[in-house]
Short mmCIF file of C-alpha atoms and ligand atoms in Angstrom, two decimals:
data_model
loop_
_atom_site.label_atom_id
_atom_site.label_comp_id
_atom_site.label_asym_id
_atom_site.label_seq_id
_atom_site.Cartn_x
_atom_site.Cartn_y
_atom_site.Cartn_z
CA UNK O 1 198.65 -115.42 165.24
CA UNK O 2 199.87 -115.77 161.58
CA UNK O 3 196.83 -116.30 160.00
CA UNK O 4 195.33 -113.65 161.93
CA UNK O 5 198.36 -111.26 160.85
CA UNK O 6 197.96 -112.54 156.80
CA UNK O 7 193.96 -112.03 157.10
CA UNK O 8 194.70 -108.23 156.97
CA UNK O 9 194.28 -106.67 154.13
CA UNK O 10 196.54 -103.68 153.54
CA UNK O 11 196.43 -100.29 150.97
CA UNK O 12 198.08 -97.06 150.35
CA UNK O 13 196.48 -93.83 152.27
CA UNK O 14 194.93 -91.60 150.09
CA UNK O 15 197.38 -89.09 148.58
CA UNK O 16 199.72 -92.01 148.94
CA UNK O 17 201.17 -94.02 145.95
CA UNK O 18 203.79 -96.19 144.63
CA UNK O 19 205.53 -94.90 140.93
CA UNK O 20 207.85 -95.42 138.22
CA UNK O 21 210.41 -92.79 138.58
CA UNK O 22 211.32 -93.17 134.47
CA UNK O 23 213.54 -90.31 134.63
CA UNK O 24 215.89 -91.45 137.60
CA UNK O 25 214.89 -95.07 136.81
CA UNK O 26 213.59 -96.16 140.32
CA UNK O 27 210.50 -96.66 142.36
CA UNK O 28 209.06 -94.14 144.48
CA UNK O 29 206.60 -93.86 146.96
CA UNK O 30 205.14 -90.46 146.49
CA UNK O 31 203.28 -88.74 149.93
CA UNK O 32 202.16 -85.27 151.01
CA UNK O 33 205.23 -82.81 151.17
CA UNK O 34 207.61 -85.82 149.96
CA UNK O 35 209.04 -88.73 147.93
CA UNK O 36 211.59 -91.64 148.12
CA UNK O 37 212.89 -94.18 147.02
CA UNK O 38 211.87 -97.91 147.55
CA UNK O 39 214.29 -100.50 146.41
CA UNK O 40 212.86 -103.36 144.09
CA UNK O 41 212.01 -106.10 146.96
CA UNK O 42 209.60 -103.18 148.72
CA UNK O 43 208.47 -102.53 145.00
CA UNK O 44 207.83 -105.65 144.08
CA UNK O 45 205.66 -105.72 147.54
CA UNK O 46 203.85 -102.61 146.73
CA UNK O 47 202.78 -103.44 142.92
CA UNK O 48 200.39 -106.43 145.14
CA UNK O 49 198.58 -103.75 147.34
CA UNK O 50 195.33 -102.88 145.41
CA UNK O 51 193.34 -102.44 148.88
CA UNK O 52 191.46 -106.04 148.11
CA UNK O 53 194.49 -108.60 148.57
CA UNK O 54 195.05 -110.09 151.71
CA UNK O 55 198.52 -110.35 153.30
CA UNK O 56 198.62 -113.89 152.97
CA UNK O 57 197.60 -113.27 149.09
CA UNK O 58 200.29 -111.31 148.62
CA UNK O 59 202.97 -113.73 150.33
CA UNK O 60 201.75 -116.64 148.32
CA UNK O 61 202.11 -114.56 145.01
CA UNK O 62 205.71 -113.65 145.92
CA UNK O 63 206.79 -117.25 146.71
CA UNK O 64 205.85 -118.12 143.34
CA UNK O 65 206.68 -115.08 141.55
CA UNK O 66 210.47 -115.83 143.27
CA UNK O 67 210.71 -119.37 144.08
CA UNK O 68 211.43 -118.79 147.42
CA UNK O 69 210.09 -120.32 150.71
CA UNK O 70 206.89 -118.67 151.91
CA UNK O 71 208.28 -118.56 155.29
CA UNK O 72 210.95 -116.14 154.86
CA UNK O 73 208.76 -114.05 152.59
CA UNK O 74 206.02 -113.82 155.00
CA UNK O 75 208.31 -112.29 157.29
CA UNK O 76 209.95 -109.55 155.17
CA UNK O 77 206.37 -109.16 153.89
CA UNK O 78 204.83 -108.55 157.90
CA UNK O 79 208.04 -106.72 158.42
CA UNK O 80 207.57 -104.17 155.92
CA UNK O 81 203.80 -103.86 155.57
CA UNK O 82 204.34 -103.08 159.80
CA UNK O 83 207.18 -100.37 158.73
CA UNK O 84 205.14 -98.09 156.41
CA UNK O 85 202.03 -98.41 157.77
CA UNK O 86 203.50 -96.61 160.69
CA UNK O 87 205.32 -94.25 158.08
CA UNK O 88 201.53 -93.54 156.95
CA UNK O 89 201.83 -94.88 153.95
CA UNK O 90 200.10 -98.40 154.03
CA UNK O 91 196.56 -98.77 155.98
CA UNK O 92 195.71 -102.06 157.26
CA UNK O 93 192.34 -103.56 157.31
CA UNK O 94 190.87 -106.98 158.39
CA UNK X 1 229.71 -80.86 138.00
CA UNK X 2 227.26 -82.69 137.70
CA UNK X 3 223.74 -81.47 137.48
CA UNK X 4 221.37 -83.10 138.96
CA UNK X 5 217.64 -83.65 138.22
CA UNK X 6 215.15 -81.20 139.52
CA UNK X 7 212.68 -82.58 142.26
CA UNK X 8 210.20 -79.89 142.64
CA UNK X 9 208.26 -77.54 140.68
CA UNK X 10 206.65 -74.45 142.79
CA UNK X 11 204.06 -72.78 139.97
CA UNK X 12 203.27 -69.65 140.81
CA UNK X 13 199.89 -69.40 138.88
CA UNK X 14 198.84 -65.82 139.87
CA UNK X 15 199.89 -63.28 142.40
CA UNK X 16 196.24 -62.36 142.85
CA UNK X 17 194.97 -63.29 146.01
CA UNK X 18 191.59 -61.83 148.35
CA UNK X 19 194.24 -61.86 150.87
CA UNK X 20 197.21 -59.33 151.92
CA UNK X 21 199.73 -60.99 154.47
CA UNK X 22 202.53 -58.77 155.25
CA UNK X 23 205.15 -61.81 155.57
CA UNK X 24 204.09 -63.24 151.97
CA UNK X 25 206.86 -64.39 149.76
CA UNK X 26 205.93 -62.80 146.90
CA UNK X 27 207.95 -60.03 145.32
CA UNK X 28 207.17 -56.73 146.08
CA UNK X 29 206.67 -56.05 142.46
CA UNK X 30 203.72 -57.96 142.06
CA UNK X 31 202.92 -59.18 138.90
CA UNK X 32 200.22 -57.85 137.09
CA UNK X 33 197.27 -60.48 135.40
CA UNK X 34 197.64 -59.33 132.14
CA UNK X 35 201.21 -61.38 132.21
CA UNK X 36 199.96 -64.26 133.70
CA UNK X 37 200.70 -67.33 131.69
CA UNK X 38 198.44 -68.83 129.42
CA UNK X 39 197.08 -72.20 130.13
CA UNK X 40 198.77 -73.86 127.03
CA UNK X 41 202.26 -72.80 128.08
CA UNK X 42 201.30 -74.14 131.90
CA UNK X 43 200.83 -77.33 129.84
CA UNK X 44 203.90 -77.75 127.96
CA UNK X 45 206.18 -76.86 131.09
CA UNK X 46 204.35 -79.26 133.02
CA UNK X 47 205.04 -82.03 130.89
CA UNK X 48 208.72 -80.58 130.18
CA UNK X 49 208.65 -80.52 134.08
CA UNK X 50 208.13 -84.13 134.53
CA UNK X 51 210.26 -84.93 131.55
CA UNK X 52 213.33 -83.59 133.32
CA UNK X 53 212.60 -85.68 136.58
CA UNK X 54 210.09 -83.37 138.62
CA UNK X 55 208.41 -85.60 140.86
CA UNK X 56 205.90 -83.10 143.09
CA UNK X 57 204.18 -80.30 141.33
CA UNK X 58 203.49 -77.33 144.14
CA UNK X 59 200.66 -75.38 142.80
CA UNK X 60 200.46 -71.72 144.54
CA UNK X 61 200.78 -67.99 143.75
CA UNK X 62 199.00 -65.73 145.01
CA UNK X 63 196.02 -67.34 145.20
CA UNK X 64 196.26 -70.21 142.39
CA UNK X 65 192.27 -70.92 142.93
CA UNK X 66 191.98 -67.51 141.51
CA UNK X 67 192.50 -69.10 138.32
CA UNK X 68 189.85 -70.34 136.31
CA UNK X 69 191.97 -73.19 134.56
CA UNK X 70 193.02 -74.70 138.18
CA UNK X 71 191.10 -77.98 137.39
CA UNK X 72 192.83 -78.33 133.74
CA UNK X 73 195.89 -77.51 134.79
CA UNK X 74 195.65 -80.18 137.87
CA UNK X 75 194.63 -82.76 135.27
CA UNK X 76 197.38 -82.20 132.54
CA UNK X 77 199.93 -82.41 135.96
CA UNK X 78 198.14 -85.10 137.00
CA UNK X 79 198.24 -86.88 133.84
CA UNK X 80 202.04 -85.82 133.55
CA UNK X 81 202.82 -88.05 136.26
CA UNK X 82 202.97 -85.61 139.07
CA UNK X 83 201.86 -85.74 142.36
CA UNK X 84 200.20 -82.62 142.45
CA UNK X 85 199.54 -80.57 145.70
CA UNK X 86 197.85 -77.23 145.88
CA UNK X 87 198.98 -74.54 148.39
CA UNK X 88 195.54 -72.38 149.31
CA UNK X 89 194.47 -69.51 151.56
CA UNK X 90 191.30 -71.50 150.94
CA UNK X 91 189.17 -68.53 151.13
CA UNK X 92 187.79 -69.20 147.30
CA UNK X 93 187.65 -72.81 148.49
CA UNK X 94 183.99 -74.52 148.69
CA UNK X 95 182.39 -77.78 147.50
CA UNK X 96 181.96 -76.40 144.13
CA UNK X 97 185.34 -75.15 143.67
CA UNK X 98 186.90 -77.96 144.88
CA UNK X 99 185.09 -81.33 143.60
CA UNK X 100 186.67 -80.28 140.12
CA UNK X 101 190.21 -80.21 141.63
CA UNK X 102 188.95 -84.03 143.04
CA UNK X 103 188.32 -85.26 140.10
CA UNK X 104 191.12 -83.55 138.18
CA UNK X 105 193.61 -85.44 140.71
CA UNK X 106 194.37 -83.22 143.18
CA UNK X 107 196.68 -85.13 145.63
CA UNK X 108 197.38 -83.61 148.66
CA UNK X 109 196.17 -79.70 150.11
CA UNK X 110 198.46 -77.47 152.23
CA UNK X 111 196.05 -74.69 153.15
CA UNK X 112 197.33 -71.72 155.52
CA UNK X 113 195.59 -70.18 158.16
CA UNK X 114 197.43 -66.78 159.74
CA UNK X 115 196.01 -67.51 163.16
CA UNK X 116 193.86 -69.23 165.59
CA UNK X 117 191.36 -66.42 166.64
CA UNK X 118 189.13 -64.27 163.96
CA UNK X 119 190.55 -61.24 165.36
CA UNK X 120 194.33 -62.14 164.80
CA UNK X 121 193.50 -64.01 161.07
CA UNK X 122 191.75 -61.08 160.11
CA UNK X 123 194.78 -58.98 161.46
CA UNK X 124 197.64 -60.53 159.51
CA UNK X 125 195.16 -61.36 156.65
CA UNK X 126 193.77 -57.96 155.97
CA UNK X 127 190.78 -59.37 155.07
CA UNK X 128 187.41 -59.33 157.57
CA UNK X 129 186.22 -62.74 158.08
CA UNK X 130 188.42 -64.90 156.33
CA UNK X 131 188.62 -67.16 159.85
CA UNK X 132 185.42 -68.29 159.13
CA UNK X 133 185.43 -69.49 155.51
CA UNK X 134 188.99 -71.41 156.45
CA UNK X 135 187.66 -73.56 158.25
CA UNK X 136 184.92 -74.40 156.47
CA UNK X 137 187.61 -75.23 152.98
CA UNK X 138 189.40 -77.40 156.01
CA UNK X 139 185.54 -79.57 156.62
CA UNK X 140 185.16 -79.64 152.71
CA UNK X 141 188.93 -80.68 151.74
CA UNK X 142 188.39 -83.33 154.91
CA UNK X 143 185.06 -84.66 154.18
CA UNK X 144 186.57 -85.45 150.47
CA UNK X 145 189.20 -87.83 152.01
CA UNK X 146 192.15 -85.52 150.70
CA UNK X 147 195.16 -85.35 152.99
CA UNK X 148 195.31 -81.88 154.46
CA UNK X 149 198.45 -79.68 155.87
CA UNK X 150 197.60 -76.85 158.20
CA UNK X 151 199.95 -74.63 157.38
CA UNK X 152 200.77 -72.01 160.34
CA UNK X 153 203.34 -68.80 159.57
CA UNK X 154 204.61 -67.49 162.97
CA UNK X 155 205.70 -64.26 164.19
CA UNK X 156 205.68 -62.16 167.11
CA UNK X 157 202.10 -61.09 166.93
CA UNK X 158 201.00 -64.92 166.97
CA UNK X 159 203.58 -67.12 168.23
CA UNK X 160 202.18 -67.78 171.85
CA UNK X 161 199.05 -69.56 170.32
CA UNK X 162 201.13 -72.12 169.03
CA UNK X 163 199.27 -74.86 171.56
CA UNK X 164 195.69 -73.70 170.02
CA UNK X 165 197.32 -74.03 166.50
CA UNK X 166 197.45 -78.15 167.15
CA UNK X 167 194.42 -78.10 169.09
CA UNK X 168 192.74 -76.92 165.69
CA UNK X 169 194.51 -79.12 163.53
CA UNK X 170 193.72 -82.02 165.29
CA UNK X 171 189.79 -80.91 165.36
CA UNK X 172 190.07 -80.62 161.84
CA UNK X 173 191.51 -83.79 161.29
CA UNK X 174 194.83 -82.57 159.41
CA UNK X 175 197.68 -85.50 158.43
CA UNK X 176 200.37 -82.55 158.76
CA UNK X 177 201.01 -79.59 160.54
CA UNK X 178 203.43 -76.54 159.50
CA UNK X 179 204.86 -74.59 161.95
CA UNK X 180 207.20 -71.93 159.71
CA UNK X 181 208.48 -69.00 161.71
CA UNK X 182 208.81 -65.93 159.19
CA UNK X 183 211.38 -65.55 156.62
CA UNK X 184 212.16 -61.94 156.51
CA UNK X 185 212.70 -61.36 152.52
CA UNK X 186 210.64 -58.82 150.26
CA UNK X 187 207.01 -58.53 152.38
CA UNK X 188 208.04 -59.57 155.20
CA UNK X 189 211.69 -57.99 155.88
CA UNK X 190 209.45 -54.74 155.42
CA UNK X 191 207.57 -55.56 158.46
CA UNK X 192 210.79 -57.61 160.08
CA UNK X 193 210.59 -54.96 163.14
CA UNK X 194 206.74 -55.69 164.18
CA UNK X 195 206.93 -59.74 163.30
CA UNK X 196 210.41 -61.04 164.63
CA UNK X 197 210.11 -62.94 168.09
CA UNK X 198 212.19 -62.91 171.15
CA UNK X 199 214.29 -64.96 172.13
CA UNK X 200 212.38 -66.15 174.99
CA UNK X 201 209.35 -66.59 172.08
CA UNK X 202 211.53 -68.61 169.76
CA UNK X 203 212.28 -70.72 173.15
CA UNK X 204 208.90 -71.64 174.15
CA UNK X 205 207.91 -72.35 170.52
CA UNK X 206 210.52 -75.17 170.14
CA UNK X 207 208.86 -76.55 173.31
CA UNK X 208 205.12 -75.81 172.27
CA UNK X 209 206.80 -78.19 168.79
CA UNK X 210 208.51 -80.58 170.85
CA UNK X 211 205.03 -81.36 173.27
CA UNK X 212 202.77 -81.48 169.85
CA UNK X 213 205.26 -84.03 168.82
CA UNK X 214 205.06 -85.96 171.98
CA UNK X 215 200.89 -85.54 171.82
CA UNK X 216 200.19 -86.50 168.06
CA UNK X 217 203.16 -89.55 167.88
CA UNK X 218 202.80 -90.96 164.45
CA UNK X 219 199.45 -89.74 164.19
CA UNK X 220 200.22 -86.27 162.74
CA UNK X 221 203.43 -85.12 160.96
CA UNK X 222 204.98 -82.17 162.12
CA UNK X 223 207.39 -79.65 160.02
CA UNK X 224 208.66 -77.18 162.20
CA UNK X 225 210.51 -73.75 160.42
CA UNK X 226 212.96 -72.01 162.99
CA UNK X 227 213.80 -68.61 162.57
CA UNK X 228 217.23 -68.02 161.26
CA UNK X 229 218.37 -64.94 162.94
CA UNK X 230 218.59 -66.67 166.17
CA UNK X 231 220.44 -69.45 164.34
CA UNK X 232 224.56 -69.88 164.32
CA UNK X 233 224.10 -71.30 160.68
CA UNK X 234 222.58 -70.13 158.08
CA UNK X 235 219.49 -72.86 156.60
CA UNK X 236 220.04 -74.56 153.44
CA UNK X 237 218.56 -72.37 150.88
CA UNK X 238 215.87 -74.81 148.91
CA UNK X 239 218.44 -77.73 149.68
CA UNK X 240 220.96 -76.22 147.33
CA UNK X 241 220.46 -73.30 144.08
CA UNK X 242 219.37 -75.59 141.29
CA UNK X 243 219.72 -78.89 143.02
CA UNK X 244 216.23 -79.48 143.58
CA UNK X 245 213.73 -77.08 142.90
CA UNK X 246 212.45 -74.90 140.23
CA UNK X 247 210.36 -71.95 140.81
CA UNK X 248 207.93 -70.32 138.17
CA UNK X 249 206.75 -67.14 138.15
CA UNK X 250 203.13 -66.01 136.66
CA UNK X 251 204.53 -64.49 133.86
CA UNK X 252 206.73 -67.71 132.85
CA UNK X 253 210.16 -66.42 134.84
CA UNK X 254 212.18 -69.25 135.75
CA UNK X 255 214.12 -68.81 139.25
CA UNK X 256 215.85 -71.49 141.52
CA UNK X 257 213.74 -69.82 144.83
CA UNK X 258 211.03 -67.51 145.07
CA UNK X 259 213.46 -64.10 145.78
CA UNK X 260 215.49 -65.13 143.52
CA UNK X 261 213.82 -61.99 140.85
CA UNK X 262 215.48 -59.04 142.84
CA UNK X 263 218.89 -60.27 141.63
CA UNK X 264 220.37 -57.37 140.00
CA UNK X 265 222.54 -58.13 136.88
CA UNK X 266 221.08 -61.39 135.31
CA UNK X 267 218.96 -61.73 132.86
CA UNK X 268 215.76 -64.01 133.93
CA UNK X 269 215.00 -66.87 132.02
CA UNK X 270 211.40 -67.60 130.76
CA UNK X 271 209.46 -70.64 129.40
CA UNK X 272 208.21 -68.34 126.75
CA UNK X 273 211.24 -68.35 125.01
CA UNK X 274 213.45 -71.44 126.06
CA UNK X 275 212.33 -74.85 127.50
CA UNK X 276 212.57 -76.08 131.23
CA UNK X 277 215.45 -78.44 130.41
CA UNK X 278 218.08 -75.98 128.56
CA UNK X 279 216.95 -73.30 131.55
CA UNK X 280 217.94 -75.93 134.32
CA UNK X 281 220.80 -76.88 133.08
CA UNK X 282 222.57 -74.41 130.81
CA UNK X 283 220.87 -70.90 132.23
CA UNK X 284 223.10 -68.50 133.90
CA UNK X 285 221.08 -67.61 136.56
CA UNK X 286 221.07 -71.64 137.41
CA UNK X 287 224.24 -71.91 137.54
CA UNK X 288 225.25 -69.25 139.15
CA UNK X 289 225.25 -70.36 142.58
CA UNK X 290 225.12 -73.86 141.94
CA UNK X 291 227.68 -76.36 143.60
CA UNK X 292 230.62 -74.55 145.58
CA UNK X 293 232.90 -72.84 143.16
CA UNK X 294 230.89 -69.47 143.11
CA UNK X 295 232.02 -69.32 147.38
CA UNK X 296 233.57 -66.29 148.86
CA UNK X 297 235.43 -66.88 151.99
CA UNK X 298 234.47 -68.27 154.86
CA UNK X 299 232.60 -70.63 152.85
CA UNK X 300 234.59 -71.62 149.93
CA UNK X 301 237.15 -73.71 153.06
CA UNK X 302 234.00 -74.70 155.45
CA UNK X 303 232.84 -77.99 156.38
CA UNK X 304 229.33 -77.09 156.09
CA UNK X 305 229.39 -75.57 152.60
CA UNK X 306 227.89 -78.79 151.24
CA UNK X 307 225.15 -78.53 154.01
CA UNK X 308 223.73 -75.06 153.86
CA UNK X 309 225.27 -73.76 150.29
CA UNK X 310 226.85 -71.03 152.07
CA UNK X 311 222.81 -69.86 152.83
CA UNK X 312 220.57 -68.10 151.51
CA UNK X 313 221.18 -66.25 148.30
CA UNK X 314 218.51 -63.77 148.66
CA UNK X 315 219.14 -62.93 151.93
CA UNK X 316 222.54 -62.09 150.98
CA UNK X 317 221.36 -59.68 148.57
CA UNK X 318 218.45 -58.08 150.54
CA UNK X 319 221.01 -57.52 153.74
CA UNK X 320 224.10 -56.97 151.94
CA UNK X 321 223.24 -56.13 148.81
CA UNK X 322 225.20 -59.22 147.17
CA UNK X 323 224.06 -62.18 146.31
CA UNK X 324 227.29 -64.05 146.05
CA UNK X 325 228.13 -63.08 149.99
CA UNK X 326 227.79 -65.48 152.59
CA UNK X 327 224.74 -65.47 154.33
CA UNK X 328 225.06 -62.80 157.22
CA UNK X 329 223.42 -65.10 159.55
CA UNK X 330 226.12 -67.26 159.22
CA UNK X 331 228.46 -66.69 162.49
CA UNK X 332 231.38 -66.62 160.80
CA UNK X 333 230.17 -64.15 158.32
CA UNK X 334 232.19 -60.48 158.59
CA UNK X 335 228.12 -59.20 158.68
CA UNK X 336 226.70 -61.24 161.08
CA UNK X 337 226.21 -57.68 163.43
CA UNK X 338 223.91 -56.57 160.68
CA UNK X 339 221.13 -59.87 162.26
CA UNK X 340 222.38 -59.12 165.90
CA UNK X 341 221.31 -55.59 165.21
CA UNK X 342 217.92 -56.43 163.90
CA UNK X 343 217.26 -58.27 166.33
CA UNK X 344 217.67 -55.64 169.02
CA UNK X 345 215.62 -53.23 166.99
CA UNK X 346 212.29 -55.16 166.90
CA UNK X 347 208.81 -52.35 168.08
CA UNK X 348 205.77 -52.52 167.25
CA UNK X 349 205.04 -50.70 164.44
CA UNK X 350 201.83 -50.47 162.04
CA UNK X 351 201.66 -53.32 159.47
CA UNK X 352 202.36 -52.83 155.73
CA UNK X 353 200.37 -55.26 153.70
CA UNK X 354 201.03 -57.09 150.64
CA UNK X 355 199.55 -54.83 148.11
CA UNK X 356 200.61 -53.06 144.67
CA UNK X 357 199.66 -50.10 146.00
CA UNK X 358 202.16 -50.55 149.26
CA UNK X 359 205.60 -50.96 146.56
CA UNK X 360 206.49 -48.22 144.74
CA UNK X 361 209.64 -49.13 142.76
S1 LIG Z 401 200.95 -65.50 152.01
FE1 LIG Z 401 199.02 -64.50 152.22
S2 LIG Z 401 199.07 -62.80 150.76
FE2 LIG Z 401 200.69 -64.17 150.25
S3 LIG Z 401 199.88 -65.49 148.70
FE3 LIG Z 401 199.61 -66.52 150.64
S4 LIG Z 401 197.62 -65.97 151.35
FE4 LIG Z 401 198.20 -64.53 149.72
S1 LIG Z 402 230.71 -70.18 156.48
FE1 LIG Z 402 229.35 -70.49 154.74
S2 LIG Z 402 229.25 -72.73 154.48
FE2 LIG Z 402 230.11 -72.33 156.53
S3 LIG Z 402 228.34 -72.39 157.90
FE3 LIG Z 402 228.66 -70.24 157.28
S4 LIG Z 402 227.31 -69.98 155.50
FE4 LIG Z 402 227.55 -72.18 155.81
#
């Protein structure tokens, strides 16, 4: 179920993108008619999602990247990846 | 107080436009092409835009594909950083106009279409025809992958068709749908008596919203503009004067909303002569009505006044003729009779288009 889940490989909608908000000093997520804020663990997600990584890509680079166990990051990973793809801003494929 | 950093930019490139919609927010002094901006100083306060925290660059007018520096303009936003989104009546729009705008980064199109039918476009359009070349911008902008918003002004004349309005959008394969009811400033207070709904109109709209809602689900967002006269409270007036957006006019004025030029008394700021920055935050006209200090009574003590901004300014003005008086939509305003009484007067009546030749000032 996992593996099946990490196989997918995930990317922004077009007119859909995560930026550096230098002014204000955040991340965005800029989208038709709107823009907000993303903290830095959703960022830090984001930055991976060039429409060729897998999930389970993503989760292994973040375990590393933080030193933290893969388990927990694959969920918050799944977790959010789930959240703005219905929010239209994240496509999955497989 | 603090001031705090613009989100929006709406650049009005040109008030030109093949179309002549008798709601449109223009001014009824339209501006003339002569004065139209150069595409140098569109450059600068683009940058100086994005400089001072603009996130979303609207481009519009008028008809902004009437200019023939659209694509260089989209870039140098583009390249500023900005997510740029064009607002078209898409009747210049075609496969050659548009690849340019493409690959110049154009991110996201909100065209408007003024009905369902030919015969009720071409009726609020003034234009014969225009039905037709819609929705072939709609298959173009589509069939290029860009994110489209239908974009829907209703009114008496058109309101009922409201089911038809999704059925299109959802043919066309639009992300978003707009559903604004009219604003009744400048073109469209003119024709207020013809184009204002009934009650029993504004009624079954909300529940014409409510089933497209229920149809799409995630699948299509859906921004839905009530009418204010039937309201109790007044709507926030562009989330606050100066809080978020900045409005440019072709000829380089500066103005927190789009009405904001009839003000009588202020002098108008332009990006010939100062930059974005010192406009936004040192301007009078900015300031003016910025925060809650500026509040007559019954705002100045209500526990909404940080929710609407006692209204909107320009309604104020064009109803009252004072732009620091609480909105007379507002229920608790002394004027409120003045919307009551409007709203009792609404006949048919022959439409006056948005033309120079229909203001004489
Ligand atoms: S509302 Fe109509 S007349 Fe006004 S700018 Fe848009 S298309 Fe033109
Ligand atoms: S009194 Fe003023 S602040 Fe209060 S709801 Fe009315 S317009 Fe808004």
């Amino acid at each position: 179920m996992s593996a099946d889940l990490e196989a997918r490989i995930p990317g922004f909608l077009r007119g859909v993108r995560l930026q550096r908000d230098r002014v204000r000093d955040q991340w965005i997520v800029q989208a038709p008619e709107r823009a907000f804020i993303v903290d830095t663990i959703a960022a830090s997600i984001l930055q991976r999602v060039d429409g060729d990584a897998t999930l389970a890509a993503i989760i292994d680079a973040l375990a590393t990247a933080y030193d933290a166990p893969r388990d927990v990051i694959a969920r918050d990973v799944i977790d959010m990846v789930e959240d703005l793809t219905a929010r239209q801003v994240l496509v999955c494929k497989s | 107080m603090t001031i705090p950093f613009p989100m929006s930019l709406l650049a009005e490139l040109t008030h030109r436009c093949p179309l002549q919609c008798p709601y449109c927010s223009n001014p009824l002094a339209l501006e003339n092409v002569r004065n139209e901006l150069p595409t140098d100083v569109w450059m600068r306060v683009l940058n100086e835009a994005a400089d001072l925290g603009v996130l979303q660059a609207h481009f519009s007018g008028g008809e902004p594909m009437a200019r023939k520096d659209l694509p260089e303009l989209v870039r140098g936003a583009a390249k500023a950083g900005l997510y740029v989104n064009l607002i078209t009546s898409g009747i210049l729009l075609d496969e050659a106009s548009f690849i340019p705008l493409v690959d110049a980064g154009v991110d996201h199109v909100q065209l408007s279409f003024q009905d369902v039918t030919p015969e009720g476009a071409d009726l609020i359009g003034g234009m014969k025809n225009a039905q037709g070349r819609k929705l072939e911008a709609a298959r173009v902008i589509v069939a290029q992958g860009v994110p489209l918003t239908l974009n829907f002004v209703v009114h008496r004349l058109n309101v009922e068709r409201i089911p038809q309005m999704f059925d299109l959008a959802g043919e066309l394969g639009a992300r978003r749908v707009e559903i604004a009811h009219t604003q009744y400033y400048g073109w469209g207070l003119k024709n207020r008596a013809t184009l204002l709904p009934t009650r029993a109109q504004l009624e079954q709209s909300e529940k014409d919203v409510a089933s497209a809602r229920a149809r799409f689900g995630r699948e299509m967002a859906i921004d839905f503009v009530t009418p204010d006269y039937y309201a109790d409270e007044p709507k926030p007036c562009m989330g606050g004067w100066g809080q978020r957006f900045i409005n440019i006019s072709p000829s380089g004025r500066v103005l927190p909303c789009h009405a904001a030029e009839t003000i009588p008394g202020v002098s108008f700021p332009t990006v010939l002569k100062d930059s974005l920055e010192s406009i936004w935050t040192k301007s009078d006209l900015f300031n003016r009505f910025r925060g809650v200090d500026w509040m007559p009574a019954p705002c100045r003590t209500c526990d909404r006044r940080e929710e609407d901004w006692g209204g909107c300014r320009c309604q104020a003005l064009a109803l009252l003729g004072d732009a620091s008086a609480t909105d007379p939509v507002c229920r608790r305003s002394p004027d409120r009779g003045l919307i009551d009484a409007a709203i009792a007067e609404s006949a048919d009546a022959p439409l006056i288009y948005r033309r120079m030749s229909n203001h004489k000032s």
